[in-house]
PDB file of C-alpha atoms in Angstrom:
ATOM      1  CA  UNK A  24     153.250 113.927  66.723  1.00 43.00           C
ATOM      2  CA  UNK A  25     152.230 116.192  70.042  1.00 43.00           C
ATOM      3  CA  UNK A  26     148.224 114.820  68.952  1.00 46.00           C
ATOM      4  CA  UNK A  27     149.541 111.403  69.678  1.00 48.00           C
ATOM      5  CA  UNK A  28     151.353 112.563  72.701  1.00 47.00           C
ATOM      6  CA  UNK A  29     148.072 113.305  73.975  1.00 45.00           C
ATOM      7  CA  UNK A  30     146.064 110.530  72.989  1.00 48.00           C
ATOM      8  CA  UNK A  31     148.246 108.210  74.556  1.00 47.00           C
ATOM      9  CA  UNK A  32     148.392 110.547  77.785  1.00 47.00           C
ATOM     10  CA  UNK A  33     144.383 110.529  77.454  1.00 47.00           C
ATOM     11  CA  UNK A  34     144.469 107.078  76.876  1.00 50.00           C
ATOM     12  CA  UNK A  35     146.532 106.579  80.299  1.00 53.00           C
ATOM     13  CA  UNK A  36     144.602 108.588  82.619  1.00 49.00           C
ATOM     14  CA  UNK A  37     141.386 106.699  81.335  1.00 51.00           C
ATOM     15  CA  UNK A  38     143.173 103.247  82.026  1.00 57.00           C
ATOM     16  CA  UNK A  39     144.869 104.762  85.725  1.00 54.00           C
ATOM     17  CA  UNK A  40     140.658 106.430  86.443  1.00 52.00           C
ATOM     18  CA  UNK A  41     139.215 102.872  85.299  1.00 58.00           C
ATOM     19  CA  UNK A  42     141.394 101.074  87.557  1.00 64.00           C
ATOM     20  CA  UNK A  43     139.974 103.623  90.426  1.00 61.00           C
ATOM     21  CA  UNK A  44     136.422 103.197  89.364  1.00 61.00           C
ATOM     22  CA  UNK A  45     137.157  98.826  90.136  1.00 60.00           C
ATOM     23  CA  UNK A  46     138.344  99.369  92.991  1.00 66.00           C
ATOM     24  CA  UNK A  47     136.183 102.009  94.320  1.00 59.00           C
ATOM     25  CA  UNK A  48     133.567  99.362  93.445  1.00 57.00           C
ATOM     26  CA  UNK A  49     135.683  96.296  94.805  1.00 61.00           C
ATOM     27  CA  UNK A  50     135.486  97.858  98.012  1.00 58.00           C
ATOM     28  CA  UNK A  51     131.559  98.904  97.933  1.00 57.00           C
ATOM     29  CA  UNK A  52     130.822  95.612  96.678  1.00 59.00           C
ATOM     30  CA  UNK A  53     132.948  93.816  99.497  1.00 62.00           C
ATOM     31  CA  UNK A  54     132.244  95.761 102.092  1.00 60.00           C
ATOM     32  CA  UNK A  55     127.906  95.387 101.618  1.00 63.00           C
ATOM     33  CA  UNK A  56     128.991  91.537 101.431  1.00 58.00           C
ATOM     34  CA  UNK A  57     130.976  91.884 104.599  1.00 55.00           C
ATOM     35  CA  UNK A  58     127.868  93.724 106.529  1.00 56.00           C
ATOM     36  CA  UNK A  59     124.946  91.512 104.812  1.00 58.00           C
ATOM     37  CA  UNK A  60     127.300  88.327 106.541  1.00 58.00           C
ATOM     38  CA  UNK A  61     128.028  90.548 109.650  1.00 55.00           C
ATOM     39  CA  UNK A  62     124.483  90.943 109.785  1.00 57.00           C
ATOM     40  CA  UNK A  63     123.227  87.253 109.306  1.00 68.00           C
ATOM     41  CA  UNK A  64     126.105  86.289 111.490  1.00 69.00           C
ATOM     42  CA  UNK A  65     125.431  88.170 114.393  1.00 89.00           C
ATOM     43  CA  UNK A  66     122.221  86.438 116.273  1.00 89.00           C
ATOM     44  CA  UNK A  67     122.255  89.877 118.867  1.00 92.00           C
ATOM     45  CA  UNK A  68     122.181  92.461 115.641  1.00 90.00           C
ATOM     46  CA  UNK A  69     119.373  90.154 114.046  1.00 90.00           C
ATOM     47  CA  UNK A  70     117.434  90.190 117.500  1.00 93.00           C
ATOM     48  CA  UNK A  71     117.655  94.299 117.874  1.00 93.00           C
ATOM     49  CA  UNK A  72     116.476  94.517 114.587  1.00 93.00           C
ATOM     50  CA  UNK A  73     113.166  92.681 114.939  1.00 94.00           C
ATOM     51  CA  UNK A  74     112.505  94.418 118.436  1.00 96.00           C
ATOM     52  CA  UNK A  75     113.169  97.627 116.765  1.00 96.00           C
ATOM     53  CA  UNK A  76     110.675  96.092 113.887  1.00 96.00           C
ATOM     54  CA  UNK A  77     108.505  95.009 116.859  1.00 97.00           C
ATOM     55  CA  UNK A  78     108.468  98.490 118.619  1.00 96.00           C
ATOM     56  CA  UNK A  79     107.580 100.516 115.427  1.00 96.00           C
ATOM     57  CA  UNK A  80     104.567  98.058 115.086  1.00 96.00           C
ATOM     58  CA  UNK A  81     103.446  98.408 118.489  1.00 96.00           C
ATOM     59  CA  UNK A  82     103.408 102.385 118.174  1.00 96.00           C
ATOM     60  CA  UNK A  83     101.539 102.217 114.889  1.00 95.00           C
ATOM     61  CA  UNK A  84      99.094  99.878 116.138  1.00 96.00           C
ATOM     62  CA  UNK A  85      98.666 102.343 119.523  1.00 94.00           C
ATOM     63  CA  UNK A  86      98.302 104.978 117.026  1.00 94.00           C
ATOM     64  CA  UNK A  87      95.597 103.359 114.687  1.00 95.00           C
ATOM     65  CA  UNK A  88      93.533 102.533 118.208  1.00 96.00           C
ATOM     66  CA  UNK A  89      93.646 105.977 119.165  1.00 94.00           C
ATOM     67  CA  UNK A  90      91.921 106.948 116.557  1.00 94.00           C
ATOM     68  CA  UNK A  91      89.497 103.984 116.071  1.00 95.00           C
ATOM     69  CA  UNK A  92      88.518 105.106 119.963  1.00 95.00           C
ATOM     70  CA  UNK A  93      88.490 108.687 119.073  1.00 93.00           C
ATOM     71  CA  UNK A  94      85.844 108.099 116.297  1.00 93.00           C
ATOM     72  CA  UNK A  95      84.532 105.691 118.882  1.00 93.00           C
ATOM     73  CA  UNK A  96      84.024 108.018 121.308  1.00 91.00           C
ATOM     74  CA  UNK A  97      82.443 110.665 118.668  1.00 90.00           C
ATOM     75  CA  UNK A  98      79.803 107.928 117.607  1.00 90.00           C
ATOM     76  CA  UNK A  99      78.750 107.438 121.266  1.00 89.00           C
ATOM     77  CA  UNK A 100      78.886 111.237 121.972  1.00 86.00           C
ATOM     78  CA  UNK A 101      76.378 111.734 118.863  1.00 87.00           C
ATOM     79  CA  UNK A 102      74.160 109.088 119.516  1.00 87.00           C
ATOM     80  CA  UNK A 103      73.436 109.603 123.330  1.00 81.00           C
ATOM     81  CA  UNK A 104      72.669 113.042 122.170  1.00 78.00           C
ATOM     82  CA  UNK A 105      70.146 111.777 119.302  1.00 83.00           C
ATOM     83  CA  UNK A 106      68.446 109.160 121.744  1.00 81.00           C
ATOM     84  CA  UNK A 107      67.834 111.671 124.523  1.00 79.00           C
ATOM     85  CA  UNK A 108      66.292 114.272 121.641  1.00 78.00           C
ATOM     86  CA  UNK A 109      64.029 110.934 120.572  1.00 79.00           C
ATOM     87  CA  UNK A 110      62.864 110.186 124.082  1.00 78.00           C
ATOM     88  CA  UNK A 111      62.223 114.107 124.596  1.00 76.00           C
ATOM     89  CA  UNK A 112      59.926 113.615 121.651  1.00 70.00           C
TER      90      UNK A 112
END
C-alpha cells in the first residue's frame, strides 16, 4: 500500500514539474515572438542594427586595406631596392 502511496506522489510531482517545464517554455517561446515583432516593428531598432552592421563592415574593410597597403608598401620597398642593384650592374 505505502509503494502506491509513492507512485501516485511520484506520479504528482511529475504532472506539477511538467506543468513548469510548459510554462517555462510558454514564456521563452512568447517572449522570442514578442522581441522578433518588437524588432520588425520598430523601424529605429531595425535602422541601429544595419548601421551597427554597416560600422563592423567599414572597420573590416579598413582593416583588410591596411594590410593590402602594408604588403603594398613591402613590394615597392623590395623592388626599388632590386632596380637600383640592376642599374648598379
Amino acid at each position: 500500500s505505502s509503494g502506491c502511496t509513492v507512485c501516485a506522489s511520484q506520479s504528482s510531482l511529475h504532472s506539477v514539474a511538467s506543468k513548469r517545464t510548459m510554462r517555462v517554455a510558454s514564456v521563452v517561446v512568447l517572449a522570442g515572438c514578442a522581441s522578433a515583432a518588437a524588432e520588425q516593428a520598430n523601424p529605429i531598432r531595425r535602422v541601429v542594427s544595419m548601421l551597427q552592421a554597416m560600422q563592423k563592415k567599414i572597420e573590416e574593410d579598413g582593416e583588410r586595406q591596411d594590410k593590402l597597403f602594408a604588403k603594398f608598401q613591402c613590394y615597392c620597398e623590395t623592388n626599388a631596392a632590386k632596380l637600383s642593384d640592376s642599374v648598379e650592374e
